[in-house]
XYZ file of C-alpha atoms in Angstrom:
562
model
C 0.000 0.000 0.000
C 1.244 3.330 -0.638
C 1.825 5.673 2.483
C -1.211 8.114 2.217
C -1.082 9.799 5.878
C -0.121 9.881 9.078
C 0.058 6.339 10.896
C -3.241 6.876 12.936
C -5.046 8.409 10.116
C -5.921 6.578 7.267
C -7.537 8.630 4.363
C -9.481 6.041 1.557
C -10.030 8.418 -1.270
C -6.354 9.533 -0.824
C -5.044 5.568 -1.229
C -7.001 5.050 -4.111
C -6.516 8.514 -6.032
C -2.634 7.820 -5.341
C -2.833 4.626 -6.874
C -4.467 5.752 -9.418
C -1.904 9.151 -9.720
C -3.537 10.949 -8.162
C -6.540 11.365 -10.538
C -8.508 13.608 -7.956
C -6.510 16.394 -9.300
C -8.483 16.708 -12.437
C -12.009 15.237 -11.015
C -13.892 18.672 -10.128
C -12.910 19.804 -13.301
C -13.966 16.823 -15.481
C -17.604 16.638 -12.768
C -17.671 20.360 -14.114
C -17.440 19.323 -17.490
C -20.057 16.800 -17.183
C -22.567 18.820 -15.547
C -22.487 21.446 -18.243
C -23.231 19.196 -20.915
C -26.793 17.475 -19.264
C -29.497 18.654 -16.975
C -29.520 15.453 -15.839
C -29.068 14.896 -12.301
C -25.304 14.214 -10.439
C -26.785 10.565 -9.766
C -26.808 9.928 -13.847
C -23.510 11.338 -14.754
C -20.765 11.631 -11.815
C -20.225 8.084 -11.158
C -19.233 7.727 -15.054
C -17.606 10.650 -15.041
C -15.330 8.874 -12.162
C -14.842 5.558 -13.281
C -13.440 7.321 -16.723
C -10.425 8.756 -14.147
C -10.202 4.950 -12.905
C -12.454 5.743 -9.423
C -15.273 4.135 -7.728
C -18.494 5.658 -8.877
C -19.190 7.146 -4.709
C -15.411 9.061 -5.307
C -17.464 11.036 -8.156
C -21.079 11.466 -6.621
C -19.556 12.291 -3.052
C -18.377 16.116 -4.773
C -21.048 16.216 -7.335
C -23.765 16.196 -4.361
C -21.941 18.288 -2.473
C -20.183 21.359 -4.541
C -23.164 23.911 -5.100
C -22.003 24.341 -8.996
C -22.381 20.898 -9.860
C -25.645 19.715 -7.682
C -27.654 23.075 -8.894
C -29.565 21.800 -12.603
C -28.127 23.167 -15.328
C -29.971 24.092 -18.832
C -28.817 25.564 -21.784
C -29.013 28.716 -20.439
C -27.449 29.256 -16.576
C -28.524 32.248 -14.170
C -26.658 32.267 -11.401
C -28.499 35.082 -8.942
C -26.416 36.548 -6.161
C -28.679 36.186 -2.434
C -25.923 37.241 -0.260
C -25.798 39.898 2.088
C -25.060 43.379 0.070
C -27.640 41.684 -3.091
C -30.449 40.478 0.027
C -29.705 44.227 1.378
C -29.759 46.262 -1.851
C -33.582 45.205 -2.178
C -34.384 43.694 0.746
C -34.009 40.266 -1.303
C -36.804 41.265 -3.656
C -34.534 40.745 -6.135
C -35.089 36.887 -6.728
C -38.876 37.045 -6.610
C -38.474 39.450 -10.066
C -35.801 37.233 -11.579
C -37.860 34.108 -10.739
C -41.126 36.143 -12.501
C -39.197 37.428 -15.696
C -37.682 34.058 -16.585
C -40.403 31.676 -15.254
C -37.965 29.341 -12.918
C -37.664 29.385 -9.546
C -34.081 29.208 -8.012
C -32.641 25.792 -7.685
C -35.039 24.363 -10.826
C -34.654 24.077 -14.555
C -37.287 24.933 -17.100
C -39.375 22.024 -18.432
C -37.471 21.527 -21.622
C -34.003 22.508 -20.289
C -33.524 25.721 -22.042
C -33.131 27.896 -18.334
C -31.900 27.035 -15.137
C -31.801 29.358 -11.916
C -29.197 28.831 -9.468
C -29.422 30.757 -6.175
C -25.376 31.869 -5.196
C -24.065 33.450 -2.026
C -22.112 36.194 -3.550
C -20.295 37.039 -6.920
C -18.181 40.024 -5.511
C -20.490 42.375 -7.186
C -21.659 43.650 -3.869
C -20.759 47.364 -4.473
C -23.610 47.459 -7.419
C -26.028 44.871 -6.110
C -28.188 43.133 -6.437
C -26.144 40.898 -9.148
C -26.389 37.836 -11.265
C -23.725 36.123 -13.974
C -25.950 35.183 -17.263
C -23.523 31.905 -18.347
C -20.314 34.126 -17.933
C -21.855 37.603 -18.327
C -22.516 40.168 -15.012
C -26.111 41.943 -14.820
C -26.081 44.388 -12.172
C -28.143 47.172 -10.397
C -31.546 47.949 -9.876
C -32.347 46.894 -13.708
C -31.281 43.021 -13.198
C -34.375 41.397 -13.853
C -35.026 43.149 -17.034
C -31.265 43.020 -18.011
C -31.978 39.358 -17.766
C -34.816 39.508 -19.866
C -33.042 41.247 -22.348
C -35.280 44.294 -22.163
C -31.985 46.502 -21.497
C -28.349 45.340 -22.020
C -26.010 43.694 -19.203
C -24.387 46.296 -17.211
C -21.687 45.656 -14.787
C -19.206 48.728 -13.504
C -16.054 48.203 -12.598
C -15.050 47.895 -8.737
C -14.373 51.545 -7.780
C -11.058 51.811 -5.567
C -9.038 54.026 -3.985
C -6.220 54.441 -1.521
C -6.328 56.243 1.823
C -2.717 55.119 2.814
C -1.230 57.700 0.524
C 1.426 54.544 -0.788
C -0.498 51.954 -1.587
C 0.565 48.532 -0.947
C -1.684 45.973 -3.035
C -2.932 48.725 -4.983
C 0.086 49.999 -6.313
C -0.662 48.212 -9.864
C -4.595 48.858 -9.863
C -4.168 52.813 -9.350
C -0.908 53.801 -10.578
C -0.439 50.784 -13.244
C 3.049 49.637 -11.395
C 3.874 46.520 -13.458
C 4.226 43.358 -11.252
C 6.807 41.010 -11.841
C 9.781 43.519 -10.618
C 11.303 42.215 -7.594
C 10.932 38.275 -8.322
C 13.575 38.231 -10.562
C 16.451 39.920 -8.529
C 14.836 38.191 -5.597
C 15.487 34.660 -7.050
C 19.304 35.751 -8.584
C 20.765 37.177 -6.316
C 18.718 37.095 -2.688
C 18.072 33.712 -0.264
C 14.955 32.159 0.880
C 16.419 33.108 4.469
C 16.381 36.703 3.266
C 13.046 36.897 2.206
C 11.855 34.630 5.374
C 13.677 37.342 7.539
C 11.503 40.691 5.841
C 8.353 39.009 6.409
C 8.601 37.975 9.716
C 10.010 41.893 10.423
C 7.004 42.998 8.757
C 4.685 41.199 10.916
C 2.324 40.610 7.906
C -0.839 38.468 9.439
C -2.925 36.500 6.695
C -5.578 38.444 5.292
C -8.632 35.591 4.913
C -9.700 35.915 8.507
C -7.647 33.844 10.474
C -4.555 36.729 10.996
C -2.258 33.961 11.324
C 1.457 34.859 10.894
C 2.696 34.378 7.511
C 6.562 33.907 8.723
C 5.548 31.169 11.035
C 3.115 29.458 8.976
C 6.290 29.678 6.307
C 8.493 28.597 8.790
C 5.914 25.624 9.969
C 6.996 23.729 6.512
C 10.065 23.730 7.405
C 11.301 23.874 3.632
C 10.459 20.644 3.270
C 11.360 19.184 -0.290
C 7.846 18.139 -1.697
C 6.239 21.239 -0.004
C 3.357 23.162 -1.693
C 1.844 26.794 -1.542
C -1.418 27.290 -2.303
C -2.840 31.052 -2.995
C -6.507 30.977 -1.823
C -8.773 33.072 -4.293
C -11.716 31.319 -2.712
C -13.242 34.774 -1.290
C -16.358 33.487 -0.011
C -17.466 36.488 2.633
C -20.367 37.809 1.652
C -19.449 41.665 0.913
C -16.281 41.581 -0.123
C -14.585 41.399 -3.440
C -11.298 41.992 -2.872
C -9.328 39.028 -3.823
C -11.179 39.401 -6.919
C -10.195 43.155 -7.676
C -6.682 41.809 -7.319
C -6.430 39.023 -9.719
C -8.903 40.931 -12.065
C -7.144 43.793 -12.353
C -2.958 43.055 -11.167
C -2.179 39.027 -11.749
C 1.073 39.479 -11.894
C 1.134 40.859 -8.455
C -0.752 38.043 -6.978
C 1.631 35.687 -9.036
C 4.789 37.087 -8.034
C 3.439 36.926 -4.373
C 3.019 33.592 -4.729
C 6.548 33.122 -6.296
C 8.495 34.956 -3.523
C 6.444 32.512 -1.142
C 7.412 29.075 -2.657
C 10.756 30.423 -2.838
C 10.816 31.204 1.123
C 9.524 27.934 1.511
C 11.472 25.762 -0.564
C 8.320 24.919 -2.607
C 8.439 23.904 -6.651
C 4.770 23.720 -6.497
C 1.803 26.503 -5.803
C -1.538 26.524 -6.672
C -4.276 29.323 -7.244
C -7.439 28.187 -6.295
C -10.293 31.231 -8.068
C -14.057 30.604 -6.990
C -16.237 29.276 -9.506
C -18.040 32.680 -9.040
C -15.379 34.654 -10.573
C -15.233 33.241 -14.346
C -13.397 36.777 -14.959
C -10.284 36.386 -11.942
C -10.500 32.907 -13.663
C -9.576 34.102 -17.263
C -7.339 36.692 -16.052
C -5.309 34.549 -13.507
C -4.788 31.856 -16.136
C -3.330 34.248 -18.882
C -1.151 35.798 -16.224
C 0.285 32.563 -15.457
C 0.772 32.032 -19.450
C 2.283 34.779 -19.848
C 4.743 34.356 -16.516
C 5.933 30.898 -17.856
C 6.877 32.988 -21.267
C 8.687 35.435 -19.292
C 10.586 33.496 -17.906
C 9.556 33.784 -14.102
C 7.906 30.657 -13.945
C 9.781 26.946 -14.950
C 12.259 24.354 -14.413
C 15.476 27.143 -13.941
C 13.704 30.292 -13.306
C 15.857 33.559 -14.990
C 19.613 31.214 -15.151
C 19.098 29.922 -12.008
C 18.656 26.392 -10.071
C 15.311 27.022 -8.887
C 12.046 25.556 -10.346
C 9.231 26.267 -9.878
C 5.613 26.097 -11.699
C 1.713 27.066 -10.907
C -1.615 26.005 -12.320
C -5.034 27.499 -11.778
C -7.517 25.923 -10.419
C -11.357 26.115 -10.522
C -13.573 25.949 -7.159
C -17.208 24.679 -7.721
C -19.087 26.962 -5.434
C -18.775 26.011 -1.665
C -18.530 28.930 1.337
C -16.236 26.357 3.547
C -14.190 25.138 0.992
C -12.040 28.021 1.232
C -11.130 27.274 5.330
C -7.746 25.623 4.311
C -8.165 21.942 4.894
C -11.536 22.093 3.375
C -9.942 23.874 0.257
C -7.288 21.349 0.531
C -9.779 18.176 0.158
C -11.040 19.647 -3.038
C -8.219 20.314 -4.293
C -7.879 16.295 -3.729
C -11.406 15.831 -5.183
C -12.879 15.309 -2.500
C -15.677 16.786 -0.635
C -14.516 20.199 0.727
C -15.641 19.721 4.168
C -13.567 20.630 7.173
C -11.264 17.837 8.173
C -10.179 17.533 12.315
C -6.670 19.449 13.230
C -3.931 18.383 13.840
C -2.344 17.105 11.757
C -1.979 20.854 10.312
C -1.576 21.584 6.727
C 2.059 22.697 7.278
C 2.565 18.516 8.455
C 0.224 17.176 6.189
C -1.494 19.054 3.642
C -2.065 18.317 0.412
C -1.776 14.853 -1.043
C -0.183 14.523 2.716
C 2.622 17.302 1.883
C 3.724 20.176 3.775
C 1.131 23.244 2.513
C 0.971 26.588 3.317
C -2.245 27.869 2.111
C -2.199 32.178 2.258
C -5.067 34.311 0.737
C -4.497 36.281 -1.997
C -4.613 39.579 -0.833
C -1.779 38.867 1.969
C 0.518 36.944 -0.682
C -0.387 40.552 -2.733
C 1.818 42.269 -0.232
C 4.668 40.185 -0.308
C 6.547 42.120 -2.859
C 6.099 45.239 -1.621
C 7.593 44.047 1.849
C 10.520 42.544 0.006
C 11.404 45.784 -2.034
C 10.302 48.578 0.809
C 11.665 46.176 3.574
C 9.678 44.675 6.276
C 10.346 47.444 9.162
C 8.631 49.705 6.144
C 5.490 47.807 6.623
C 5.594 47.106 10.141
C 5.591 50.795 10.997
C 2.522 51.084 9.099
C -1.170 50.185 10.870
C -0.565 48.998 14.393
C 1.686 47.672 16.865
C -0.254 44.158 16.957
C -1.454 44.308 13.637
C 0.728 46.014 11.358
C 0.102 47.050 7.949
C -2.867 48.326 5.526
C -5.962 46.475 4.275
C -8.620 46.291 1.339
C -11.810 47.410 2.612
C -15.150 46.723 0.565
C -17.862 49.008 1.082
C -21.364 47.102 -0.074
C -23.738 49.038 -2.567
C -26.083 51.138 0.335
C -22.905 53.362 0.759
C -22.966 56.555 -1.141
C -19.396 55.655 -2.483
C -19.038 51.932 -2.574
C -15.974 50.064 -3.416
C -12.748 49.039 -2.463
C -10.515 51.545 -0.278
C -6.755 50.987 0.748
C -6.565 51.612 4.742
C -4.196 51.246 7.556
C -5.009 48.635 10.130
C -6.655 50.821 12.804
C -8.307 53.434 10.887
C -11.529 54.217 12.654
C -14.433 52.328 11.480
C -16.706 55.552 11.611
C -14.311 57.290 8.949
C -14.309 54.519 6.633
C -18.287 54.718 6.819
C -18.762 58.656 7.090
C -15.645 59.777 4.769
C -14.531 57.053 2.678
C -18.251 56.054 2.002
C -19.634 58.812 2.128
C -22.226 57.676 5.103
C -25.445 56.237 2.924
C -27.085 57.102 -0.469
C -30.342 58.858 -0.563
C -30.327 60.349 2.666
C -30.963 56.789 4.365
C -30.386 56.263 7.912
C -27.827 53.891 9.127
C -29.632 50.455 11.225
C -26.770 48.180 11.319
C -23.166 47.272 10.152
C -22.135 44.389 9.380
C -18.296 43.568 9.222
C -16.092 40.481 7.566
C -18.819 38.733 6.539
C -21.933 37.056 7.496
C -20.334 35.515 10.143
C -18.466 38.397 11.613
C -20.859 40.339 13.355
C -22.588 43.323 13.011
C -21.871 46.718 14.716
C -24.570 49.357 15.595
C -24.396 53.014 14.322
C -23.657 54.462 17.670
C -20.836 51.944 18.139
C -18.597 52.827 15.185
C -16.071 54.534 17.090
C -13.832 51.542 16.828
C -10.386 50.887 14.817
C -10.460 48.804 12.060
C -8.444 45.559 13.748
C -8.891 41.985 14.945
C -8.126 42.980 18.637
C -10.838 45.838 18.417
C -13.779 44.652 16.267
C -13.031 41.201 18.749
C -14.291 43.963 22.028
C -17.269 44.803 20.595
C -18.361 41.386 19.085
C -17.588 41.247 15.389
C -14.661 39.799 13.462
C -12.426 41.475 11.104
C -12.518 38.797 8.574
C -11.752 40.188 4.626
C -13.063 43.556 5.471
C -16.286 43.617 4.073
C -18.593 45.901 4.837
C -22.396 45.796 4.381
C -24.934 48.550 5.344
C -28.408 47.873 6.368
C -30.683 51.026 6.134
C -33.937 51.049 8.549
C -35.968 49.033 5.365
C -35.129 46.002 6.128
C -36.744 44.594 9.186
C -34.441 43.373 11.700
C -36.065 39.386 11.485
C -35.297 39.547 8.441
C -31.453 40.097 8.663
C -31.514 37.412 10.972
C -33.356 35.305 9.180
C -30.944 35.708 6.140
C -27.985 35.132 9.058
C -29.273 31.787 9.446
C -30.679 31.076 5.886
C -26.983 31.302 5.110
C -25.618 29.198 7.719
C -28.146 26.642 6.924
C -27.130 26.602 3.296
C -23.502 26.605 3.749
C -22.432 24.117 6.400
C -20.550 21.892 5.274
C -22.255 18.827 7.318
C -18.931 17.234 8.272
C -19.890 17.858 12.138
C -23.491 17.673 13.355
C -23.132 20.745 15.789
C -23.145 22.634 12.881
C -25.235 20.574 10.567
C -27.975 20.652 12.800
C -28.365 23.899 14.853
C -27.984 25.945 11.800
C -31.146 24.048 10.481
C -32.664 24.492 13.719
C -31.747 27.921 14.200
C -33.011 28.467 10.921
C -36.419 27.055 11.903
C -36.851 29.249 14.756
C -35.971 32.206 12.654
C -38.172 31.532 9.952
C -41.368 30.803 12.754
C -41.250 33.873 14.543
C -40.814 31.818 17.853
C -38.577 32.785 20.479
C -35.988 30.618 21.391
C -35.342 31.767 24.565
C -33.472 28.931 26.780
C -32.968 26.761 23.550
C -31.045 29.381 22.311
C -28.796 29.363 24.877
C -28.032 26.163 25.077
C -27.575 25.621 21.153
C -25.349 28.307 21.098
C -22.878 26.582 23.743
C -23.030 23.560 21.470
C -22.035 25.316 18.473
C -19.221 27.690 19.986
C -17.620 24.872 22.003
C -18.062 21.291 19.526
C -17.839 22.439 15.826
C -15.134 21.173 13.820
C -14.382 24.856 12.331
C -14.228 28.294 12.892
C -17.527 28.401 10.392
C -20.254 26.559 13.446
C -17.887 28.083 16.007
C -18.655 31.969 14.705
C -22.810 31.397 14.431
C -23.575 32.421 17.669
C -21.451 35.611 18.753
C -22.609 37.068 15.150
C -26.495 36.071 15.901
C -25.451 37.639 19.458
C -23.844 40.893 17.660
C -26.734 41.484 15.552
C -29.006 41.424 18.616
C -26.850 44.248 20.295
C -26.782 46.031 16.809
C -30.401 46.433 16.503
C -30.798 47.011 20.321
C -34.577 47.459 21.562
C -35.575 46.403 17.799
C -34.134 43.569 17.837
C -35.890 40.016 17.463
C -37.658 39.044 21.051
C -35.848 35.595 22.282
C -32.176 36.494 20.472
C -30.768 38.285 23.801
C -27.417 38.692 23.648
């Protein structure tokens, strides 16, 4: 038998995809594939689809059930409708009921002959011109999407306004000024050492930008330079109200690509990945001709400019899934698997993917490795805070007068962001609630704003930092029905791998949608899932319910107490 794992964890799909080399690589691509060629359920065409790549039939219905993109039917034509939080916001959510009337199919069905499907989505990083939908490929946006969809007026998608606040941008050097990437890898790799690159980082004290705010020099350092070690760049942005990771590999690859070059090379890695949601066919495109045109630069391949080091990426596809982007979820679908949670430790930087050291980083902290490296890591550390150094992408959701994407120091106050950088609301609307880094981070009242933009101070007041995303809700939208959505979006997104999470999500669900206080059930559901689920996604349900319960204060839903 081949060694798939540690000795007290044996991993099935892993032994037989290994004997098989490893033909879970391609599987969510070829599933992919097969699902846009029928409307025919996964049941009909996934176990074929597997036993082509020399699999058990189960190895290709186990993702094709699970993966949002390739359960959802498919017909000729494919709406995909946004219903996350800045699109449910933007019209109170009215916007699915008009799709659903203009094209005769309900969400999650397929027109009797097959001609038009209607897949429901939790966010295509469109949230600063909700509410949004992708027509095949093609953004609709804005009040007009239902009759852009009906062809009655022609697609129209703007693209993500963005600015900088820092006054020397670090990731959006490329997107404002049009500084060409691709200028300190190749000095880096001639004439520098991995050591020396190691040593700026961990100077800088650059934290990972996808939510956790691990350190990226110990998570580097945590391979160990292992020889078969792998980096993966995570362009699975899956927060609701923010978009960007996709601004970045839209609009600067190269950046994004050389970031991930400079971090292979710290590591000792020949190998990194990009993983781009499913959601973003345009990041998709983009990332794959940067990487095309890297390899014919010369930055990318067996002896990168004259020298002994190696080193190659591919792209990869996601096939739509909120937890697959928590890193050993992202890591089992990478596989072909299921991307569910798995149980820690064993840590990706032991055994990651196919069992080899990986460091997984987001993309918009692997976007600031090349400025750290040129300017010098004591440059960025005496930028943002003493805990949390540096700057951050901040997405402002469409309610704000000026929405988009702002460059900010870690700590800027939370109220400026809103009142200057946004502009406070459009139309004169009042403030009801904030919510920051996602549906899951917690939402902030308009009286409490007065807080810095950082882990260690949204953390005080209840929320999460998480990618930065903020969402406005104005005083239309009833406060049951934000938490309804909270819930309808846990529900829909748990992974299932632990029944903490699997189950009170439903059930918190139910109580949200009945109008029932759950008083002392609450309580002791919310114990359950902050205390035994497998991942930070179960774990984070209840201090967010809890947050939006302060936000909305007397209004809020009877039985939600915080």
């Amino acid at each position: 038998m081949v060694p798939v794992g540690p000795a007290d964890r044996f991993d099935a799909f892993r032994a037989l995809a290994g004997r098989h080399g490893r033909a879970g690589d391609e599987l969510i691509e070829s599933l992919a594939q097969a699902r846009a060629a029928t409307s025919d359920g996964p049941e009909v065409w996934a176990p074929s689809t597997a036993a082509r790549a020399g699999l058990p039939g189960a190895a290709g219905l186990g993702p094709a059930a699970y993966y949002a993109d390739l359960a959802a039917p498919h017909g000729r034509r494919h709406v995909r409708v946004c219903a996350a939080t800045a699109c449910f916001a933007a019209q109170c959510g009215r916007h699915l009921v008009d799709v659903a009337n203009e094209l005769g199919v309900a969400p999650g069905t397929c027109s009797p002959d097959g001609a038009v499907s209607v897949q429901e989505v939790r966010c295509l990083g469109y949230c600063y011109t909700g509410p949004a939908a992708l027509d095949g490929d093609v953004p609709c946006t804005g009040p007009g999407l239902a009759a852009q969809l009906a062809a009655r007026e022609p697609p129209w998608a703007p693209v993500i306004p963005a600015s900088d606040d820092t006054g020397d941008p670090v990731l959006l050097g490329g997107v404002l000024a049009g500084e060409s990437a691709w200028r300190v890898w190749p000095e880096t790799v001639t004439t520098a050492s991995a050591e020396d690159v190691r040593r700026e980082v961990a100077v800088s004290g650059l934290r990972g930008r996808g939510g956790a705010g691990f350190r990226v020099a110990a998570k580097w350092e945590a391979v160990g330079r292992a020889p078969d070690c792998v980096v993966v760049a995570n362009g699975d942005e899956g927060d609701p109200g923010s978009y960007a990771d996709r601004l970045l590999m839209e609009a600067d690859p190269g950046r994004v690509l050389e970031g991930l070059a400079l971090a292979c090379f710290a590591c000792g890695a020949r190998r990194g990945v990009v993983l781009v949601r499913s959601e973003y066919p345009a990041a998709l495109a983009r990332m794959r001709e940067a990487v095309r045109q890297a390899y014919a630069g010369g930055h990318l391949g067996p002896e990168v400019h004259g020298t002994a080091v190696g080193l190659d990426i591919r792209i990869v596809a996601g096939a739509g899934s909120y937890v697959a982007g928590e890193e050993t979820a992202l890591i089992a679908g990478l596989e072909g698997g299921r991307g569910c949670a798995r149980a820690r430790p064993p840590y990706p930087t032991e055994h990651g993917l196919w069992d080899a050291p990986t460091v997984v980083n987001n993309v918009e902290t692997l976007a600031a490795v090349p400025w750290i490296v040129r300017r010098g890591g004591a440059a960025y550390a005496r930028r943002g805070t003493p805990a949390e150094t540096g700057t951050k992408l901040v997405c402002l959701s469409e309610r704000f007068a000026r929405p988009g994407c702002h460059e900010v120091e870690i700590g800027t106050p939370v109220r400026r962001i809103v009142t200057e950088l946004g502009g406070g609301l459009k139309d004169g609307a009042v403030l009801a609630a904030l919510q920051v880094g996602g549906p899951l981070g917690g939402f902030l009242a308009p009286d409490a704003l007065d807080v810095p933009l950082s882990e260690e101070g949204l953390s005080a007041r209840g929320a999460s930092l998480g990618h930065a995303g903020l969402v406005a809700f104005d005083r239309r939208t009833a406060p049951r029905e934000v938490l309804r959505h909270v819930w309808e979006f846990a529900a829909a997104e748990s992974c299932g791998a632990c029944s903490p999470c699997r189950v009170g999500s439903r059930r918190g669900l139910e109580w949200a949608s009945g109008g029932a206080p759950p008083d002392r059930e609450w309580a002791r559901l919310s114990r359950v899932l902050a205390e035994a689920s497998l991942c930070a996604f179960g774990r984070r349900i209840p201090p967010a319910v809890r947050s939006l319960a302060r936000a909305y204060g007397e209004d809020r839903p009877a039985g939600w107490d915080p």
